[in-house]
mmCIF file of C-alpha atoms and ligand atoms in Angstrom:
data_model
loop_
_atom_site.group_PDB
_atom_site.id
_atom_site.type_symbol
_atom_site.label_atom_id
_atom_site.label_comp_id
_atom_site.label_asym_id
_atom_site.label_seq_id
_atom_site.Cartn_x
_atom_site.Cartn_y
_atom_site.Cartn_z
ATOM 1 C CA UNK A 1 22.089 -16.227 20.191
ATOM 2 C CA UNK A 2 19.075 -17.070 23.272
ATOM 3 C CA UNK A 3 15.577 -16.640 21.058
ATOM 4 C CA UNK A 4 13.924 -13.355 22.496
ATOM 5 C CA UNK A 5 9.631 -13.457 22.341
ATOM 6 C CA UNK A 6 8.233 -10.463 23.009
ATOM 7 C CA UNK A 7 4.667 -11.902 25.609
ATOM 8 C CA UNK A 8 1.633 -9.056 26.665
ATOM 9 C CA UNK A 9 4.556 -6.408 27.176
ATOM 10 C CA UNK A 10 7.982 -8.265 28.320
ATOM 11 C CA UNK A 11 11.241 -10.110 26.070
ATOM 12 C CA UNK A 12 11.142 -13.210 27.432
ATOM 13 C CA UNK A 13 13.489 -16.497 26.432
ATOM 14 C CA UNK A 14 11.627 -18.038 23.754
ATOM 15 C CA UNK A 15 11.970 -21.564 25.739
ATOM 16 C CA UNK A 16 9.945 -19.924 29.276
ATOM 17 C CA UNK A 17 7.305 -18.132 26.640
ATOM 18 C CA UNK A 18 3.872 -18.589 27.862
ATOM 19 C CA UNK A 19 0.233 -17.122 28.148
ATOM 20 C CA UNK A 20 -2.729 -18.245 30.013
ATOM 21 C CA UNK A 21 -4.695 -20.992 30.025
ATOM 22 C CA UNK A 22 -7.687 -18.953 29.691
ATOM 23 C CA UNK A 23 -7.190 -16.475 27.298
ATOM 24 C CA UNK A 24 -8.994 -16.963 24.352
ATOM 25 C CA UNK A 25 -6.575 -17.616 21.852
ATOM 26 C CA UNK A 26 -6.213 -20.686 23.027
ATOM 27 C CA UNK A 27 -10.294 -22.055 23.972
ATOM 28 C CA UNK A 28 -12.066 -20.074 21.164
ATOM 29 C CA UNK A 29 -8.458 -19.697 18.414
ATOM 30 C CA UNK A 30 -10.746 -15.570 19.223
ATOM 31 C CA UNK A 31 -7.416 -14.144 17.627
ATOM 32 C CA UNK A 32 -5.244 -12.767 14.707
ATOM 33 C CA UNK A 33 -2.314 -13.082 13.335
ATOM 34 C CA UNK A 34 0.843 -11.654 10.911
ATOM 35 C CA UNK A 35 3.393 -13.140 9.219
ATOM 36 C CA UNK A 36 6.153 -11.074 7.671
ATOM 37 C CA UNK A 37 9.049 -12.186 5.764
ATOM 38 C CA UNK A 38 12.896 -10.478 6.904
ATOM 39 C CA UNK A 39 14.821 -10.166 3.959
ATOM 40 C CA UNK A 40 18.595 -9.009 4.509
ATOM 41 C CA UNK A 41 17.707 -7.501 7.465
ATOM 42 C CA UNK A 42 14.594 -5.717 6.456
ATOM 43 C CA UNK A 43 11.127 -5.980 7.554
ATOM 44 C CA UNK A 44 9.239 -6.672 4.257
ATOM 45 C CA UNK A 45 6.160 -4.981 3.478
ATOM 46 C CA UNK A 46 5.196 -4.067 7.099
ATOM 47 C CA UNK A 47 2.482 -0.934 6.759
ATOM 48 C CA UNK A 48 0.741 -3.559 3.704
ATOM 49 C CA UNK A 49 0.911 -6.028 6.940
ATOM 50 C CA UNK A 50 -0.437 -3.967 9.889
ATOM 51 C CA UNK A 51 -3.077 -2.280 7.230
ATOM 52 C CA UNK A 52 -4.048 -6.063 6.828
ATOM 53 C CA UNK A 53 -3.512 -6.197 10.643
ATOM 54 C CA UNK A 54 -6.282 -3.563 11.402
ATOM 55 C CA UNK A 55 -8.607 -4.473 9.111
ATOM 56 C CA UNK A 56 -8.287 -8.254 10.888
ATOM 57 C CA UNK A 57 -9.557 -6.878 14.562
ATOM 58 C CA UNK A 58 -12.075 -4.334 13.103
ATOM 59 C CA UNK A 59 -13.772 -7.165 11.516
ATOM 60 C CA UNK A 60 -13.753 -8.764 15.244
ATOM 61 C CA UNK A 61 -14.182 -5.862 17.329
ATOM 62 C CA UNK A 62 -11.011 -6.913 18.595
ATOM 63 C CA UNK A 63 -9.054 -3.626 20.237
ATOM 64 C CA UNK A 64 -5.017 -3.163 19.166
ATOM 65 C CA UNK A 65 -2.853 -4.583 21.554
ATOM 66 C CA UNK A 66 -1.155 -0.898 21.724
ATOM 67 C CA UNK A 67 -0.929 1.920 19.209
ATOM 68 C CA UNK A 68 -0.049 1.666 15.785
ATOM 69 C CA UNK A 69 3.730 3.075 15.599
ATOM 70 C CA UNK A 70 4.767 1.383 19.297
ATOM 71 C CA UNK A 71 3.663 -1.961 18.082
ATOM 72 C CA UNK A 72 6.308 -1.157 14.495
ATOM 73 C CA UNK A 73 8.956 -0.350 17.737
ATOM 74 C CA UNK A 74 8.548 -4.012 19.336
ATOM 75 C CA UNK A 75 8.397 -5.533 16.019
ATOM 76 C CA UNK A 76 12.062 -4.265 15.091
ATOM 77 C CA UNK A 77 13.042 -5.384 17.957
ATOM 78 C CA UNK A 78 12.344 -8.559 18.567
ATOM 79 C CA UNK A 79 14.116 -9.165 14.980
ATOM 80 C CA UNK A 80 16.868 -6.932 16.377
ATOM 81 C CA UNK A 81 17.263 -9.387 19.638
ATOM 82 C CA UNK A 82 16.866 -12.087 17.974
ATOM 83 C CA UNK A 83 19.432 -11.635 15.120
ATOM 84 C CA UNK A 84 17.787 -12.052 12.248
ATOM 85 C CA UNK A 85 19.033 -11.031 8.964
ATOM 86 C CA UNK A 86 16.464 -13.180 6.930
ATOM 87 C CA UNK A 87 13.508 -15.353 8.569
ATOM 88 C CA UNK A 88 9.865 -13.852 9.363
ATOM 89 C CA UNK A 89 8.276 -12.652 12.010
ATOM 90 C CA UNK A 90 4.962 -13.738 13.607
ATOM 91 C CA UNK A 91 2.670 -11.200 15.985
ATOM 92 C CA UNK A 92 -0.410 -13.002 17.293
ATOM 93 C CA UNK A 93 -3.225 -10.582 18.920
ATOM 94 C CA UNK A 94 -6.165 -12.467 20.684
ATOM 95 C CA UNK A 95 -9.112 -10.941 22.840
ATOM 96 C CA UNK A 96 -7.237 -11.427 25.647
ATOM 97 C CA UNK A 97 -7.840 -13.473 29.559
ATOM 98 C CA UNK A 98 -10.787 -13.744 30.680
ATOM 99 C CA UNK A 99 -13.291 -16.681 32.457
ATOM 100 C CA UNK A 100 -14.639 -19.498 30.032
ATOM 101 C CA UNK A 101 -17.773 -17.583 28.566
ATOM 102 C CA UNK A 102 -18.858 -17.450 24.288
ATOM 103 C CA UNK A 103 -19.495 -13.671 25.146
ATOM 104 C CA UNK A 104 -17.372 -11.182 24.491
ATOM 105 C CA UNK A 105 -15.326 -9.908 27.878
ATOM 106 C CA UNK A 106 -15.433 -6.335 29.587
ATOM 107 C CA UNK A 107 -12.472 -4.610 29.874
ATOM 108 C CA UNK A 108 -10.426 -7.747 29.078
ATOM 109 C CA UNK A 109 -6.964 -6.700 26.896
ATOM 110 C CA UNK A 110 -6.484 -8.296 23.600
ATOM 111 C CA UNK A 111 -2.784 -10.317 24.395
ATOM 112 C CA UNK A 112 -0.252 -10.192 21.702
ATOM 113 C CA UNK A 113 2.829 -12.670 21.478
ATOM 114 C CA UNK A 114 6.167 -11.613 19.075
ATOM 115 C CA UNK A 115 7.896 -14.003 17.939
ATOM 116 C CA UNK A 116 11.248 -13.927 15.299
ATOM 117 C CA UNK A 117 12.174 -17.269 13.508
ATOM 118 C CA UNK A 118 15.757 -17.358 11.183
ATOM 119 C CA UNK A 119 15.782 -18.977 8.090
ATOM 120 C CA UNK A 120 18.599 -19.544 5.866
ATOM 121 C CA UNK A 121 17.773 -17.946 2.096
ATOM 122 C CA UNK A 122 19.129 -20.674 0.647
ATOM 123 C CA UNK A 123 16.341 -23.089 2.085
ATOM 124 C CA UNK A 124 13.993 -21.324 0.147
ATOM 125 C CA UNK A 125 16.047 -20.768 -3.047
ATOM 126 C CA UNK A 126 16.823 -24.326 -3.158
ATOM 127 C CA UNK A 127 12.521 -24.960 -3.362
ATOM 128 C CA UNK A 128 12.236 -22.744 -5.962
ATOM 129 C CA UNK A 129 14.466 -24.539 -7.575
ATOM 130 C CA UNK A 130 12.474 -27.594 -7.590
ATOM 131 C CA UNK A 131 9.274 -26.091 -7.286
ATOM 132 C CA UNK A 132 6.930 -27.442 -5.174
ATOM 133 C CA UNK A 133 4.042 -30.277 -5.644
ATOM 134 C CA UNK A 134 0.310 -29.466 -4.811
ATOM 135 C CA UNK A 135 -2.768 -31.718 -3.760
ATOM 136 C CA UNK A 136 -6.722 -29.952 -4.448
ATOM 137 C CA UNK A 137 -9.551 -30.417 -0.745
ATOM 138 C CA UNK A 138 -12.663 -29.985 -1.305
ATOM 139 C CA UNK A 139 -13.269 -26.392 0.723
ATOM 140 C CA UNK A 140 -14.106 -27.164 3.546
ATOM 141 C CA UNK A 141 -13.476 -23.725 5.673
ATOM 142 C CA UNK A 142 -15.920 -21.097 7.496
ATOM 143 C CA UNK A 143 -16.675 -18.139 4.434
ATOM 144 C CA UNK A 144 -14.610 -15.246 6.529
ATOM 145 C CA UNK A 145 -11.481 -16.400 5.344
ATOM 146 C CA UNK A 146 -10.368 -13.114 4.800
ATOM 147 C CA UNK A 147 -10.005 -12.357 8.391
ATOM 148 C CA UNK A 148 -6.931 -14.277 9.188
ATOM 149 C CA UNK A 149 -7.864 -15.843 12.405
ATOM 150 C CA UNK A 150 -6.027 -18.018 14.039
ATOM 151 C CA UNK A 151 -8.487 -20.878 13.550
ATOM 152 C CA UNK A 152 -6.235 -23.141 11.059
ATOM 153 C CA UNK A 153 -7.683 -26.175 11.569
ATOM 154 C CA UNK A 154 -9.183 -27.240 7.768
ATOM 155 C CA UNK A 155 -5.850 -25.939 7.377
ATOM 156 C CA UNK A 156 -3.896 -28.094 9.233
ATOM 157 C CA UNK A 157 -5.524 -31.277 8.470
ATOM 158 C CA UNK A 158 -5.815 -29.905 4.552
ATOM 159 C CA UNK A 159 -1.944 -29.912 4.438
ATOM 160 C CA UNK A 160 -1.275 -32.803 6.834
ATOM 161 C CA UNK A 161 -3.116 -34.105 3.962
ATOM 162 C CA UNK A 162 -0.523 -33.246 0.823
ATOM 163 C CA UNK A 163 1.966 -34.058 3.211
ATOM 164 C CA UNK A 164 0.908 -37.594 3.495
ATOM 165 C CA UNK A 165 0.876 -37.949 -0.601
ATOM 166 C CA UNK A 166 4.787 -36.256 -0.986
ATOM 167 C CA UNK A 167 3.743 -33.203 -1.402
ATOM 168 C CA UNK A 168 4.080 -29.103 0.188
ATOM 169 C CA UNK A 169 0.823 -27.593 0.081
ATOM 170 C CA UNK A 170 -3.101 -27.565 -0.200
ATOM 171 C CA UNK A 171 -5.498 -26.142 -2.473
ATOM 172 C CA UNK A 172 -8.705 -26.072 -1.495
ATOM 173 C CA UNK A 173 -11.438 -26.451 -4.326
ATOM 174 C CA UNK A 174 -15.060 -25.096 -4.244
ATOM 175 C CA UNK A 175 -18.399 -26.508 -5.292
ATOM 176 C CA UNK A 176 -17.289 -25.375 -8.679
ATOM 177 C CA UNK A 177 -14.798 -26.857 -9.724
ATOM 178 C CA UNK A 178 -12.600 -23.904 -8.959
ATOM 179 C CA UNK A 179 -9.128 -23.796 -6.655
ATOM 180 C CA UNK A 180 -9.469 -21.359 -4.092
ATOM 181 C CA UNK A 181 -5.777 -20.789 -2.379
ATOM 182 C CA UNK A 182 -3.210 -22.793 -0.518
ATOM 183 C CA UNK A 183 -3.645 -23.544 3.921
ATOM 184 C CA UNK A 184 -0.652 -20.690 4.055
ATOM 185 C CA UNK A 185 -0.472 -19.362 0.387
ATOM 186 C CA UNK A 186 -2.041 -17.601 -2.594
ATOM 187 C CA UNK A 187 -3.018 -19.422 -5.991
ATOM 188 C CA UNK A 188 -1.416 -18.352 -9.080
ATOM 189 C CA UNK A 189 -1.300 -19.511 -13.001
ATOM 190 C CA UNK A 190 0.086 -18.350 -15.671
ATOM 191 C CA UNK A 191 -1.717 -18.843 -19.124
ATOM 192 C CA UNK A 192 -0.086 -19.714 -22.187
ATOM 193 C CA UNK A 193 -0.167 -16.263 -23.429
ATOM 194 C CA UNK A 194 1.326 -15.047 -19.975
ATOM 195 C CA UNK A 195 -1.022 -13.742 -18.740
ATOM 196 C CA UNK A 196 -0.837 -14.103 -14.680
ATOM 197 C CA UNK A 197 -4.616 -15.190 -13.457
ATOM 198 C CA UNK A 198 -5.926 -15.670 -9.434
ATOM 199 C CA UNK A 199 -8.942 -15.262 -8.283
ATOM 200 C CA UNK A 200 -9.884 -12.696 -6.766
ATOM 201 C CA UNK A 201 -9.770 -11.211 -3.209
ATOM 202 C CA UNK A 202 -13.416 -9.310 -3.204
ATOM 203 C CA UNK A 203 -14.921 -12.785 -1.336
ATOM 204 C CA UNK A 204 -13.632 -16.610 -0.118
ATOM 205 C CA UNK A 205 -9.690 -15.544 0.078
ATOM 206 C CA UNK A 206 -7.171 -14.431 2.251
ATOM 207 C CA UNK A 207 -6.268 -11.167 0.483
ATOM 208 C CA UNK A 208 -2.592 -12.075 0.680
ATOM 209 C CA UNK A 209 0.123 -9.574 0.885
ATOM 210 C CA UNK A 210 2.536 -11.278 -1.098
ATOM 211 C CA UNK A 211 -0.165 -11.198 -3.938
ATOM 212 C CA UNK A 212 -0.682 -7.536 -3.867
ATOM 213 C CA UNK A 213 3.053 -6.587 -3.990
ATOM 214 C CA UNK A 214 3.217 -8.966 -6.702
ATOM 215 C CA UNK A 215 0.487 -6.969 -9.007
ATOM 216 C CA UNK A 216 3.022 -4.198 -8.266
ATOM 217 C CA UNK A 217 6.309 -6.754 -9.233
ATOM 218 C CA UNK A 218 3.485 -7.549 -12.699
ATOM 219 C CA UNK A 219 3.526 -4.368 -13.590
ATOM 220 C CA UNK A 220 7.402 -3.449 -13.410
ATOM 221 C CA UNK A 221 8.236 -6.319 -15.648
ATOM 222 C CA UNK A 222 5.171 -5.621 -18.038
ATOM 223 C CA UNK A 223 3.295 -8.612 -17.464
ATOM 224 C CA UNK A 224 -0.832 -8.799 -17.358
ATOM 225 C CA UNK A 225 -3.016 -9.892 -14.831
ATOM 226 C CA UNK A 226 -6.558 -11.716 -14.730
ATOM 227 C CA UNK A 227 -8.611 -11.172 -11.933
ATOM 228 C CA UNK A 228 -10.579 -14.788 -11.995
ATOM 229 C CA UNK A 229 -11.012 -17.965 -10.830
ATOM 230 C CA UNK A 230 -9.538 -20.859 -12.209
ATOM 231 C CA UNK A 231 -9.992 -24.300 -12.367
ATOM 232 C CA UNK A 232 -8.232 -27.206 -10.918
ATOM 233 C CA UNK A 233 -8.302 -28.315 -14.866
ATOM 234 C CA UNK A 234 -6.782 -25.463 -16.247
ATOM 235 C CA UNK A 235 -3.912 -25.057 -13.907
ATOM 236 C CA UNK A 236 -2.769 -28.448 -14.780
ATOM 237 C CA UNK A 237 -3.281 -27.423 -18.155
ATOM 238 C CA UNK A 238 -1.204 -24.138 -17.815
ATOM 239 C CA UNK A 239 1.968 -22.813 -18.339
ATOM 240 C CA UNK A 240 2.907 -22.914 -15.053
ATOM 241 C CA UNK A 241 1.269 -22.117 -11.679
ATOM 242 C CA UNK A 242 2.575 -20.786 -8.115
ATOM 243 C CA UNK A 243 1.985 -20.333 -5.011
ATOM 244 C CA UNK A 244 2.532 -16.795 -2.716
ATOM 245 C CA UNK A 245 2.448 -16.268 1.151
ATOM 246 C CA UNK A 246 5.299 -13.866 2.585
ATOM 247 C CA UNK A 247 7.855 -17.281 3.963
ATOM 248 C CA UNK A 248 7.516 -18.754 -0.156
ATOM 249 C CA UNK A 249 7.074 -14.991 -1.710
ATOM 250 C CA UNK A 250 6.419 -16.590 -5.611
ATOM 251 C CA UNK A 251 7.172 -20.125 -4.778
ATOM 252 C CA UNK A 252 6.366 -22.636 -8.484
ATOM 253 C CA UNK A 253 4.117 -25.495 -8.160
ATOM 254 C CA UNK A 254 5.016 -28.019 -10.526
ATOM 255 C CA UNK A 255 2.576 -30.753 -10.187
ATOM 256 C CA UNK A 256 -0.964 -30.842 -9.015
ATOM 257 C CA UNK A 257 -2.380 -33.812 -7.974
ATOM 258 C CA UNK A 258 0.699 -35.872 -9.108
ATOM 259 C CA UNK A 259 0.478 -34.601 -12.518
ATOM 260 C CA UNK A 260 2.907 -32.292 -13.521
ATOM 261 C CA UNK A 261 2.527 -28.690 -14.515
ATOM 262 C CA UNK A 262 3.912 -28.114 -18.195
ATOM 263 C CA UNK A 263 6.828 -29.863 -18.213
ATOM 264 C CA UNK A 264 7.070 -30.224 -14.306
ATOM 265 C CA UNK A 265 9.911 -28.056 -13.707
ATOM 266 C CA UNK A 266 10.104 -24.609 -12.468
ATOM 267 C CA UNK A 267 7.871 -21.910 -14.627
ATOM 268 C CA UNK A 268 10.445 -18.602 -16.588
ATOM 269 C CA UNK A 269 7.571 -16.250 -14.868
ATOM 270 C CA UNK A 270 7.553 -17.085 -11.328
ATOM 271 C CA UNK A 271 11.281 -17.609 -11.626
ATOM 272 C CA UNK A 272 11.914 -13.983 -12.791
ATOM 273 C CA UNK A 273 8.360 -12.974 -10.749
ATOM 274 C CA UNK A 274 10.781 -13.757 -7.367
ATOM 275 C CA UNK A 275 13.573 -12.476 -8.949
ATOM 276 C CA UNK A 276 12.157 -8.959 -9.020
ATOM 277 C CA UNK A 277 9.933 -8.955 -5.619
ATOM 278 C CA UNK A 278 12.698 -8.017 -3.073
ATOM 279 C CA UNK A 279 13.514 -4.486 -5.044
ATOM 280 C CA UNK A 280 9.897 -3.413 -5.509
ATOM 281 C CA UNK A 281 8.481 -4.494 -1.212
ATOM 282 C CA UNK A 282 8.078 -1.871 0.801
ATOM 283 C CA UNK A 283 11.792 -2.688 3.129
ATOM 284 C CA UNK A 284 11.668 -1.152 6.577
ATOM 285 C CA UNK A 285 15.522 -1.561 8.637
ATOM 286 C CA UNK A 286 14.431 -3.569 12.033
HETATM 287 N N1 PMP B 304 -4.106 -17.565 2.212
HETATM 288 C C1 PMP B 304 -3.586 -18.382 3.492
HETATM 289 C C2 PMP B 304 -4.897 -18.921 3.834
HETATM 290 C C3 PMP B 304 -2.626 -17.777 3.891
HETATM 291 O O1 PMP B 304 -2.420 -19.224 5.608
HETATM 292 C C4 PMP B 304 -1.620 -16.338 4.007
HETATM 293 C C5 PMP B 304 -0.412 -16.428 4.805
HETATM 294 N N2 PMP B 304 -0.889 -16.164 5.223
HETATM 295 C C6 PMP B 304 -1.765 -16.387 2.334
HETATM 296 C C7 PMP B 304 -3.013 -16.796 1.807
HETATM 297 C C8 PMP B 304 -0.566 -15.336 1.781
HETATM 298 O O2 PMP B 304 -1.092 -14.322 2.345
HETATM 299 P P1 PMP B 304 0.439 -13.065 2.642
HETATM 300 O O3 PMP B 304 0.828 -13.085 1.981
HETATM 301 O O4 PMP B 304 0.392 -12.375 3.162
HETATM 302 O O5 PMP B 304 1.571 -14.148 3.091
#
């Protein structure tokens, strides 16, 4: 089945899909995006992802590229046309195409690109079985990382650094030595008492949709959550550590900066959250 992308009103072959060189996403990273998990033929947590998209657009004074309900139909259509049962859907909105000028262009229509990709469930299951390694890097991003913009160069560099160190994610650490979040995920630990700890999302991190849904999963499992900062040292000494994102769900972290977390194997709490996630999340048949 050939991959199909949605680009500004058209379904086109993925290989031929392109936007104009004067798109502001290309020139200024003047755009926002969302990634939703597709699992067992369902788009997961679409409502929350679109609510966050609304917020991102509003914070940047950008218009919706189309009515929200139409966008939902197009998203499902892209998933369907690509035959994705498990994988992800990516959607990106930029301020549109305009002659290069820093100021917002007048009367420019936002650009919309939607793609979907198959990912075999076994790929993530295998990752979860072994857990992932993370490194820590000093925070060097702007202070509006609560907006999900396509300006991700610090994240790219941090994740590349992680790869060079044999790790799969980089955790940004603030000036006080507290973990903020990963390059493309939120960061969590489990204390010796079995309490989940994750940084408050009011400021300085992206409010992950998976993070939000995990609060509900934790409640269902009778697990307590504390929203507070935690240091790298506390994470290294924790009972468990893990990351969350739409593409990884809850994924065990087994090493931080080369030091094993607990016995260096995935913990039982994160695996139980992972197991219960799909049942709790909102599911929309594509
Ligand atoms: N933080 C950052 C910086 C991210 O890029 C992501 C993934 N988009 C997340 C957190 C997790 O967000 P979500 O659970 O919505 O995928």
